[in-house]
mmCIF file of N, CA and C in Angstrom:
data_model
loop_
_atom_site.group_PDB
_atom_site.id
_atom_site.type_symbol
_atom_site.label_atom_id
_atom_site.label_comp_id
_atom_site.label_asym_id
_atom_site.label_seq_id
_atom_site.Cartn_x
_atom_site.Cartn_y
_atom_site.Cartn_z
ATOM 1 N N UNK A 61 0.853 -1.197 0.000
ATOM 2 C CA UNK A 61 0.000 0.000 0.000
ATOM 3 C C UNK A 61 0.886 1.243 0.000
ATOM 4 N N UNK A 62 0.096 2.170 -1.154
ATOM 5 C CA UNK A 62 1.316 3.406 -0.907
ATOM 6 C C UNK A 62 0.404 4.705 -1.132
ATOM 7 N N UNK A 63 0.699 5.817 -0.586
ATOM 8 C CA UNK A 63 0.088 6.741 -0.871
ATOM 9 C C UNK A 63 1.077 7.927 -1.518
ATOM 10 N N UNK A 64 0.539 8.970 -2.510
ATOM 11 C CA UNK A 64 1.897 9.901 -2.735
ATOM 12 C C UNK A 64 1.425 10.883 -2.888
ATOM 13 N N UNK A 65 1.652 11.849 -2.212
ATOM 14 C CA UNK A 65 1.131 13.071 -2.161
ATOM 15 C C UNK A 65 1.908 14.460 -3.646
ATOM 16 N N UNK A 66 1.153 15.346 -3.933
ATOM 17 C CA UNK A 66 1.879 15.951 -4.822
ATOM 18 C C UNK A 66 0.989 17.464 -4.885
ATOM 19 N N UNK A 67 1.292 18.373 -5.613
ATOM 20 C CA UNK A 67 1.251 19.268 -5.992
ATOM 21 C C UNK A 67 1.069 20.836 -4.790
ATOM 22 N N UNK A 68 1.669 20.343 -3.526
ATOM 23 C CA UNK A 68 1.802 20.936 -3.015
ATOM 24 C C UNK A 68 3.186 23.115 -3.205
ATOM 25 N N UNK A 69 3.183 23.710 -2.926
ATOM 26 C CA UNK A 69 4.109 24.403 -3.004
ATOM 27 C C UNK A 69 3.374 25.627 -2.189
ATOM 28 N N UNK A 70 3.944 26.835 -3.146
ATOM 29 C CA UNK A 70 3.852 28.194 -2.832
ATOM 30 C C UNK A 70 2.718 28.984 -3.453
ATOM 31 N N UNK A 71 1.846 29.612 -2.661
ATOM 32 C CA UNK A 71 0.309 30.261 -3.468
ATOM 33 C C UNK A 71 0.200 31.788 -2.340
ATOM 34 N N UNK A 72 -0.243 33.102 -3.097
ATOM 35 C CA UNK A 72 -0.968 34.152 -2.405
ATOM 36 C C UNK A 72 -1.986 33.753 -1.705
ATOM 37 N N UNK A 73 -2.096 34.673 -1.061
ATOM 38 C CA UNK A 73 -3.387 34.555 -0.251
ATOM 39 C C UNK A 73 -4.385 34.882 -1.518
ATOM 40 N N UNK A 74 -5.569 33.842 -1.271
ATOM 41 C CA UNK A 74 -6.721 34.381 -2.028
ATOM 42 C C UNK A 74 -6.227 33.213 -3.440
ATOM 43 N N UNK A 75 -5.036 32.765 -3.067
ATOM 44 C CA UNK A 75 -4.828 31.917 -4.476
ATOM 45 C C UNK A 75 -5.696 30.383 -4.408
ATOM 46 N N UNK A 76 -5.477 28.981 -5.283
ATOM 47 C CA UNK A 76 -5.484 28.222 -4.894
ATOM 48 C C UNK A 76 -4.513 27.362 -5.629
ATOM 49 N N UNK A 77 -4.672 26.145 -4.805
ATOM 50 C CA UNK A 77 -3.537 24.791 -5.417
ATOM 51 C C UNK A 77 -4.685 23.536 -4.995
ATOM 52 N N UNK A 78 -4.229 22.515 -6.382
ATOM 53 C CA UNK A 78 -4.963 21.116 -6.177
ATOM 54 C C UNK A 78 -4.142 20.329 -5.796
ATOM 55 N N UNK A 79 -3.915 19.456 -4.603
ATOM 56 C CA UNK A 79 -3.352 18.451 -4.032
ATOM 57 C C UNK A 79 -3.623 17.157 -4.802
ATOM 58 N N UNK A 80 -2.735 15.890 -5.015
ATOM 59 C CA UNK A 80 -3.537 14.839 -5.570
ATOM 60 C C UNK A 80 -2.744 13.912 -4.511
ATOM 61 N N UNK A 81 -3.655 12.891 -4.049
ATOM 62 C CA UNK A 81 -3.179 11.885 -3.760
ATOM 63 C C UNK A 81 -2.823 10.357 -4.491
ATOM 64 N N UNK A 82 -1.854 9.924 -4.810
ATOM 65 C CA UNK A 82 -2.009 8.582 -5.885
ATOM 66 C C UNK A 82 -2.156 7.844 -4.719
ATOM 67 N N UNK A 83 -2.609 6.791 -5.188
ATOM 68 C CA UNK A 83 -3.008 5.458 -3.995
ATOM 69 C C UNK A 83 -2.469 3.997 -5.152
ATOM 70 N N UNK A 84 -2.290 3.272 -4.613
ATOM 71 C CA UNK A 84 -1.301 2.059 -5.213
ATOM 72 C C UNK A 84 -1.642 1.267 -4.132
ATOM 73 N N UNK A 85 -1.448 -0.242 -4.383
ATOM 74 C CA UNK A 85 -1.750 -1.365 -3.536
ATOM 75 C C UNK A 85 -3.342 -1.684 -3.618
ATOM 76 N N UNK A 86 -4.120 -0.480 -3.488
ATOM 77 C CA UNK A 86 -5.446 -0.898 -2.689
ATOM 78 C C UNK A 86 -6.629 -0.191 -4.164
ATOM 79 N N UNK A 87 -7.394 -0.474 -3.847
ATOM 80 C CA UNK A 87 -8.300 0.281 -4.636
ATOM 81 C C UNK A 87 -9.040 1.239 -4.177
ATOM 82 N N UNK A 88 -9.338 2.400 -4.760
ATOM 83 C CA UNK A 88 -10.225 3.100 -3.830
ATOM 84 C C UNK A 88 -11.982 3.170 -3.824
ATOM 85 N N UNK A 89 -12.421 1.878 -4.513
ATOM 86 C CA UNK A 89 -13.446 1.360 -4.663
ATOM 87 C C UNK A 89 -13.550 1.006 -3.136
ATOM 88 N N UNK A 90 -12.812 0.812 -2.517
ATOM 89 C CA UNK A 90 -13.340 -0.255 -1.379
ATOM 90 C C UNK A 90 -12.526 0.876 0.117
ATOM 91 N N UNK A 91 -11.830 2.182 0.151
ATOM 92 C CA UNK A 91 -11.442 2.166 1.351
ATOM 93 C C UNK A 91 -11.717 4.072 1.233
ATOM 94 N N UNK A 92 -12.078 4.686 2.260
ATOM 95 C CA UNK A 92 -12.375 6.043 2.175
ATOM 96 C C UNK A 92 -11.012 6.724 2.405
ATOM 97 N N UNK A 93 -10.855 7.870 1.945
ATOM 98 C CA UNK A 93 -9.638 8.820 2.261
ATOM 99 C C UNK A 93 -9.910 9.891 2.459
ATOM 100 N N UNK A 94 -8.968 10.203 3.667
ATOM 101 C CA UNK A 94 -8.785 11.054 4.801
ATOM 102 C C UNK A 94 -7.871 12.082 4.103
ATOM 103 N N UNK A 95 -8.256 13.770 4.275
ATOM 104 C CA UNK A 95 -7.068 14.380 4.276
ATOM 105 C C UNK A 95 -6.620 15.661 5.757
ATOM 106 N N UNK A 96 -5.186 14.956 6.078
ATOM 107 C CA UNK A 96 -5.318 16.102 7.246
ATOM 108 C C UNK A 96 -4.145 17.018 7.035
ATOM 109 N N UNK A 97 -3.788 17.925 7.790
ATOM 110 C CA UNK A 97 -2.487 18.896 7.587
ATOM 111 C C UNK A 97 -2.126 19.171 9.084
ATOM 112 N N UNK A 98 -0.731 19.350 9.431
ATOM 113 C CA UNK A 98 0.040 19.944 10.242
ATOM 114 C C UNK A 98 0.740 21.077 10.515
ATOM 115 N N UNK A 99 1.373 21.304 10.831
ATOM 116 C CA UNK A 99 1.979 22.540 11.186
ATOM 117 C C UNK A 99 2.942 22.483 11.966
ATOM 118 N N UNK A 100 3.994 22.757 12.582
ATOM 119 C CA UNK A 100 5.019 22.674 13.715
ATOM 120 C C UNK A 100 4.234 23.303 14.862
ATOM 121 N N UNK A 101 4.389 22.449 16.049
ATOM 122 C CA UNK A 101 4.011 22.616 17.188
ATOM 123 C C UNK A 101 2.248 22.302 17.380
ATOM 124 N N UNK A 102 1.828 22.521 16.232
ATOM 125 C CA UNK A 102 0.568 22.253 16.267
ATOM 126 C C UNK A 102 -0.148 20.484 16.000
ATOM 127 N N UNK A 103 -1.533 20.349 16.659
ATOM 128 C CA UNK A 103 -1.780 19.127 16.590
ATOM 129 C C UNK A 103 -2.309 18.803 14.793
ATOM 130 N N UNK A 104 -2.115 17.589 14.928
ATOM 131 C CA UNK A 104 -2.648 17.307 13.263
ATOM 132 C C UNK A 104 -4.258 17.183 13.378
ATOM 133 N N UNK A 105 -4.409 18.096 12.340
ATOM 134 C CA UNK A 105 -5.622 18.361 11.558
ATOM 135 C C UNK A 105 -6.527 17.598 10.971
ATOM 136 N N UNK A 106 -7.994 17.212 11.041
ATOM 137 C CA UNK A 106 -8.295 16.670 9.959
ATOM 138 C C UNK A 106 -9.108 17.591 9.221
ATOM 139 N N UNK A 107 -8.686 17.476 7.610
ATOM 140 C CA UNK A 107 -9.584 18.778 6.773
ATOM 141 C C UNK A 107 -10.697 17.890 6.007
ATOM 142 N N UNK A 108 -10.398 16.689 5.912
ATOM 143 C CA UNK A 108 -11.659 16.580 5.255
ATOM 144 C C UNK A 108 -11.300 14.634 4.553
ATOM 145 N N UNK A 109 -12.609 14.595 4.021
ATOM 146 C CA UNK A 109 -12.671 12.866 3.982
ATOM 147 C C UNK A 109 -13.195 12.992 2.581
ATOM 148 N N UNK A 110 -13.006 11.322 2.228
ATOM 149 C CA UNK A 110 -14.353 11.344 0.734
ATOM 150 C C UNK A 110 -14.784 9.797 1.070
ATOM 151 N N UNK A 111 -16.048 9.245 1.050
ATOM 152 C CA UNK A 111 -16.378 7.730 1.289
ATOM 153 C C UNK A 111 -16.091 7.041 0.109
ATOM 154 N N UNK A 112 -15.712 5.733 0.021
ATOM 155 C CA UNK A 112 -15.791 4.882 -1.275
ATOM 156 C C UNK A 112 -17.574 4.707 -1.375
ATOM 157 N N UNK A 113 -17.963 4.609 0.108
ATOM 158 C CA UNK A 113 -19.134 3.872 -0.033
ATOM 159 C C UNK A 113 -20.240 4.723 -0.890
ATOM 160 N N UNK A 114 -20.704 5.997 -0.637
ATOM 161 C CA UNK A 114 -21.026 6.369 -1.564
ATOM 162 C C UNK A 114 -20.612 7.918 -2.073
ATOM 163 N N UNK A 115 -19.803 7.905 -2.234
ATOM 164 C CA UNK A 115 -18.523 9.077 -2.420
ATOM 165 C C UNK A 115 -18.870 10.567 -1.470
ATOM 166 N N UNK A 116 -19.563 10.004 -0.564
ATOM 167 C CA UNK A 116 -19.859 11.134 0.565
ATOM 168 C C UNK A 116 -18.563 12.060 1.111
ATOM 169 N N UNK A 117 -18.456 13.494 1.387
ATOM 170 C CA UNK A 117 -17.347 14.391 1.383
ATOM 171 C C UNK A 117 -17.820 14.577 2.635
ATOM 172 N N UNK A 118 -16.728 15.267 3.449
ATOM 173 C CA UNK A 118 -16.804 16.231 5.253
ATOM 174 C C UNK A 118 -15.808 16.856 5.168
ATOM 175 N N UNK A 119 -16.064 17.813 5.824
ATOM 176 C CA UNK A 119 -15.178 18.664 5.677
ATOM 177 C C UNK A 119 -14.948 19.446 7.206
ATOM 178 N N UNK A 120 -13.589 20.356 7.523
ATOM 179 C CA UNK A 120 -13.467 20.696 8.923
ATOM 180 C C UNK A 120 -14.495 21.876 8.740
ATOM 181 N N UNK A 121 -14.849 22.727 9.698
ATOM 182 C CA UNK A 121 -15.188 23.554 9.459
ATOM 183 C C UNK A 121 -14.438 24.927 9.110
ATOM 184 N N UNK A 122 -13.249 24.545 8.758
ATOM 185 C CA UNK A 122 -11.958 25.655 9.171
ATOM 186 C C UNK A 122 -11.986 25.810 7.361
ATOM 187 N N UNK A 123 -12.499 24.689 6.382
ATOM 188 C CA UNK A 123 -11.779 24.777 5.236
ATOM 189 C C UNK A 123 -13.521 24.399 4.956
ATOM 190 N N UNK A 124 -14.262 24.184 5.292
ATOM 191 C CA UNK A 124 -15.552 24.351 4.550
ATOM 192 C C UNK A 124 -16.394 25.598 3.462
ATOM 193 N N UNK A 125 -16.549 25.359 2.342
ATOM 194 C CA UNK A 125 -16.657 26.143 1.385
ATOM 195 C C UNK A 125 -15.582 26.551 0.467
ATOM 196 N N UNK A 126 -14.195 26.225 0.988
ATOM 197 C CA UNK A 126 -13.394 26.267 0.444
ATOM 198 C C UNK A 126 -12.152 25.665 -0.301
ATOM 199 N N UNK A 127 -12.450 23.990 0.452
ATOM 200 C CA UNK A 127 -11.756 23.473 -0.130
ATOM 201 C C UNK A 127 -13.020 21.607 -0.231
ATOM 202 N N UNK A 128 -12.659 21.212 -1.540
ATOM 203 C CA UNK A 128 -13.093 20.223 -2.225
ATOM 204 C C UNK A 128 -12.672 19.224 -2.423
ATOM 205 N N UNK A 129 -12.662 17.650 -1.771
ATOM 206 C CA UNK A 129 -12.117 16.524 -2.499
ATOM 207 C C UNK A 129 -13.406 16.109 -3.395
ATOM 208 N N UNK A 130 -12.468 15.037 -3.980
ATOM 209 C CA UNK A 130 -12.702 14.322 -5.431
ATOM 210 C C UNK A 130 -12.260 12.979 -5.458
ATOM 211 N N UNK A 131 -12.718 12.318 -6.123
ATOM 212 C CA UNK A 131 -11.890 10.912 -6.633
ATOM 213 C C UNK A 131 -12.225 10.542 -7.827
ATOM 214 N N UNK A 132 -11.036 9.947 -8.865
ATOM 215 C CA UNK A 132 -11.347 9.516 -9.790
ATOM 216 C C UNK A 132 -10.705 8.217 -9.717
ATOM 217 N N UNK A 133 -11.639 7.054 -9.712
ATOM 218 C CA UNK A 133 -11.541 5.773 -9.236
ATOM 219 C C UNK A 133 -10.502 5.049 -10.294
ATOM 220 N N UNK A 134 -10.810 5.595 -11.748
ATOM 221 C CA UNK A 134 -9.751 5.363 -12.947
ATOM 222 C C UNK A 134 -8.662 5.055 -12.306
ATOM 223 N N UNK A 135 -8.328 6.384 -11.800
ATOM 224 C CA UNK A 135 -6.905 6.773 -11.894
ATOM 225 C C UNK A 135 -6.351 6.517 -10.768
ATOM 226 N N UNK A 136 -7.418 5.960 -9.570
ATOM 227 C CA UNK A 136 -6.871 5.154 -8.476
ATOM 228 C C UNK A 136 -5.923 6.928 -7.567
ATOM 229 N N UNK A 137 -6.934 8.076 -8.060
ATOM 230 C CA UNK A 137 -6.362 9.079 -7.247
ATOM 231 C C UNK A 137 -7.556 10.243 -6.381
ATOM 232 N N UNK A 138 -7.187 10.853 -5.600
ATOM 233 C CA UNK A 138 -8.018 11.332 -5.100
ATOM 234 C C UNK A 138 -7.066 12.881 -5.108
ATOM 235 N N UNK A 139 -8.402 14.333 -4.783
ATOM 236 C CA UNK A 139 -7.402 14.976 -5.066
ATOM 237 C C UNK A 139 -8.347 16.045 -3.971
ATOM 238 N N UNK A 140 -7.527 16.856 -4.103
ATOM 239 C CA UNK A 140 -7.865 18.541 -2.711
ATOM 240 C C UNK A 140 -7.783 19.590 -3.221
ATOM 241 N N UNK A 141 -9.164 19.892 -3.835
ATOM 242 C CA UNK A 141 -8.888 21.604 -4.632
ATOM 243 C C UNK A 141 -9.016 22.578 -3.661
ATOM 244 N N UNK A 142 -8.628 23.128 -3.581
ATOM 245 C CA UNK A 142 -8.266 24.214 -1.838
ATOM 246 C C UNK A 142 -8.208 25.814 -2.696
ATOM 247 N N UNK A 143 -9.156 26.523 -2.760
ATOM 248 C CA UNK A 143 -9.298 27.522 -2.766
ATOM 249 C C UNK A 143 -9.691 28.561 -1.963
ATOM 250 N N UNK A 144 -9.549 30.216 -1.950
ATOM 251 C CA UNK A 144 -9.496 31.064 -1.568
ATOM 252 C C UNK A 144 -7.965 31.085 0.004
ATOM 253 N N UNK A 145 -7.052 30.704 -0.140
ATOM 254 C CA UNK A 145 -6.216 30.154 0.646
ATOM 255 C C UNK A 145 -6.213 31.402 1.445
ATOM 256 N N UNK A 146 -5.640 31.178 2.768
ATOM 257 C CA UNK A 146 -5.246 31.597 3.812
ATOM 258 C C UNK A 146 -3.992 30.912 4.040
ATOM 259 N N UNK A 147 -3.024 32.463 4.868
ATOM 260 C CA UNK A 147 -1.881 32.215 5.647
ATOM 261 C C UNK A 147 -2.144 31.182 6.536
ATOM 262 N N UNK A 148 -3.031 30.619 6.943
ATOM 263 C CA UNK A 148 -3.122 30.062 8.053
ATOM 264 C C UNK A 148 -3.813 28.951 7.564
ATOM 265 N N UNK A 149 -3.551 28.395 6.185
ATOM 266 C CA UNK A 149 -3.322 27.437 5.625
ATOM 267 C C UNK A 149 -2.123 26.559 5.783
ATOM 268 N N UNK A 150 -1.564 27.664 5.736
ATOM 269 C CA UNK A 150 -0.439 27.051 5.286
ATOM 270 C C UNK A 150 0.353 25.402 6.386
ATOM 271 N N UNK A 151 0.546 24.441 5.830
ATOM 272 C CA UNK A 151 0.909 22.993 6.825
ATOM 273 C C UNK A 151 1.614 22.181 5.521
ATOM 274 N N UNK A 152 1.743 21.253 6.402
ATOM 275 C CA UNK A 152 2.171 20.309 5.436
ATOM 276 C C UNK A 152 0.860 19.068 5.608
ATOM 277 N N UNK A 153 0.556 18.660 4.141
ATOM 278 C CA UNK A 153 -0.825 18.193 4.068
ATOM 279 C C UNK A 153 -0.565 16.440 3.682
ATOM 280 N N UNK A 154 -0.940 15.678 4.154
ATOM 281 C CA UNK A 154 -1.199 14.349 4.346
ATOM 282 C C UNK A 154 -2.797 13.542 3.727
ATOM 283 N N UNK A 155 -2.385 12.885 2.661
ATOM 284 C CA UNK A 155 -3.536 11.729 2.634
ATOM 285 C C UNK A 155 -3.108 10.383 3.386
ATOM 286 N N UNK A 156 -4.553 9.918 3.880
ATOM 287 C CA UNK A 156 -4.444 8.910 4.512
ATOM 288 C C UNK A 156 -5.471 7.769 4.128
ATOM 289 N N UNK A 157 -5.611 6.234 4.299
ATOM 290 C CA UNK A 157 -6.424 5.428 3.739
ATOM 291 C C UNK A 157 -6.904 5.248 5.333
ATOM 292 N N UNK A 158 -8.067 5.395 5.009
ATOM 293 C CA UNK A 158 -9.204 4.977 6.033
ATOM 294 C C UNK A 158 -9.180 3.724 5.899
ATOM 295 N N UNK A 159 -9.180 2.769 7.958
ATOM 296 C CA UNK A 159 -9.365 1.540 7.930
ATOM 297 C C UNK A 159 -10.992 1.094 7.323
ATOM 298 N N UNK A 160 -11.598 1.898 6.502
ATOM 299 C CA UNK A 160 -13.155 1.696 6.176
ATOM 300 C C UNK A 160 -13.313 2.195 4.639
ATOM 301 N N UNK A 161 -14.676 1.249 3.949
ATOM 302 C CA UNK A 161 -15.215 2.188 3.153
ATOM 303 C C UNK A 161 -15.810 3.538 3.624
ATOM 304 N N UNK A 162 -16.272 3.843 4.571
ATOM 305 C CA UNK A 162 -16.550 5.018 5.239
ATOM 306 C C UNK A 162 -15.596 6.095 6.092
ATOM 307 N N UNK A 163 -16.027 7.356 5.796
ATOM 308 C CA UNK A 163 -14.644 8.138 6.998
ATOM 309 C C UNK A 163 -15.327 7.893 8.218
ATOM 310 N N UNK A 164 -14.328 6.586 8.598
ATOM 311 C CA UNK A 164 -13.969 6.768 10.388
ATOM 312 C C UNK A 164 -13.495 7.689 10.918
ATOM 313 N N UNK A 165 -11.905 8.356 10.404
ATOM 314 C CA UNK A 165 -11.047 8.618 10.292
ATOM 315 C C UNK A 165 -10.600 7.596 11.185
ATOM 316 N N UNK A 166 -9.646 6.883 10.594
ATOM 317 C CA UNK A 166 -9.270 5.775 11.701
ATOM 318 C C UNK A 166 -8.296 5.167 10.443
ATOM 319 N N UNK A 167 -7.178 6.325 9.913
ATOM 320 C CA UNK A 167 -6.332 6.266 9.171
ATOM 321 C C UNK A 167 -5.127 4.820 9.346
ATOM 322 N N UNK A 168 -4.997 4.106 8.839
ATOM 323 C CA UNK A 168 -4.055 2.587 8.597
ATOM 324 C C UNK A 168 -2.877 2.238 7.570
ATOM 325 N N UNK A 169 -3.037 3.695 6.769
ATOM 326 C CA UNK A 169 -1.423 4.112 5.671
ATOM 327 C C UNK A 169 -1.695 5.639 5.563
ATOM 328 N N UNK A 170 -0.753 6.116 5.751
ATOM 329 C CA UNK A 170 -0.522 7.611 5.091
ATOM 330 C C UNK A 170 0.600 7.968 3.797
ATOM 331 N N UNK A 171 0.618 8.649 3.365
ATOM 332 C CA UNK A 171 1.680 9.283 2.842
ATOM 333 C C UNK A 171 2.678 10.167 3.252
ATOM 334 N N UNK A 172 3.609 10.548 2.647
ATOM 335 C CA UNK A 172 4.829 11.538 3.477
ATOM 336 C C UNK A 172 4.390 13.163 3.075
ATOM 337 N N UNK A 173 3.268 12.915 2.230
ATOM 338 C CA UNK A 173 3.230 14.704 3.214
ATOM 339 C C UNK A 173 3.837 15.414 1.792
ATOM 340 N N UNK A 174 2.775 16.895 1.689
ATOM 341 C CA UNK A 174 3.025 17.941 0.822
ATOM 342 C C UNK A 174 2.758 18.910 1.034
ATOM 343 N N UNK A 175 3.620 20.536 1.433
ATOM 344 C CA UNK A 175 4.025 20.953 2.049
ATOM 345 C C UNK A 175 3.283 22.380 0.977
ATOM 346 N N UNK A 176 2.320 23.046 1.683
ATOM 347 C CA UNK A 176 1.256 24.050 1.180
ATOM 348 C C UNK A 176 1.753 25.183 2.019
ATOM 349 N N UNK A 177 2.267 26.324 1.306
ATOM 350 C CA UNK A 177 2.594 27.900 1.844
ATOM 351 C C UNK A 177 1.872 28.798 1.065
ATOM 352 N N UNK A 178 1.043 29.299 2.123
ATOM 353 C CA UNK A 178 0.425 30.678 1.908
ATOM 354 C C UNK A 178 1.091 31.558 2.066
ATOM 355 N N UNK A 179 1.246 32.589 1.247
ATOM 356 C CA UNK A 179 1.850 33.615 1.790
ATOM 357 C C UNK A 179 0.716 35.073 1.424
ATOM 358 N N UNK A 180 0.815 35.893 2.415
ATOM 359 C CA UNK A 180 -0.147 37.377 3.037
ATOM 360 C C UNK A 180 0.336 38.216 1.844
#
């Protein structure tokens, strides 16, 4: 099982960036994904989920309205359109495979993480 995070970098405030997660090993027919973000010193985040079961989305309330997952089952990827950004976006952002077709969050593989800067 592998997860790989990507398209993370550097965006204005008010900009946006799409995160994708690739997933390998597993299918995402059958397991929900989690996305959370960190920060130094701060606890990890969860921003938001998508179900396999019936592609149901949640979201934190911190990034609600503003940021969107997706999955395209094809391509065995899931992805994080994150618009109207905030400085206080800014973390390093993590997909994770839910031990469920549903968000438990009750994450059982992650990825290493892609690293989102807002800047004011």
């Amino acid at each position: 099982v592998q997860l790989v995070e990507s398209g993370g970098g550097l965006v204005q405030a008010g900009g946006s960036l799409r995160l994708s997660c690739a997933a390998s090993g597993f299918t995402l027919d059958d397991y929900a994904i989690n996305w959370f973000r960190q920060t130094p010193g701060k606890e990890r985040e969860g921003v938001g989920c998508i179900s396999s079961g019936d592609g149901s989305t949640y979201y934190a309330d911190s990034v609600k309205g503003r940021f969107t997952i997706s999955s395209d089952n094809a391509r065995n990827t899931v992805y994080l359109q994150m618009n109207s950004l905030k400085p206080e976006d800014t973390a390093v952002y993590y997909c994770a495979r839910d031990g469920s077709s549903w968000c438990l969050w009750a994450p059982d593989y992650w990825g290493k993480g892609t690293l989102v800067t807002v800047s004011s």
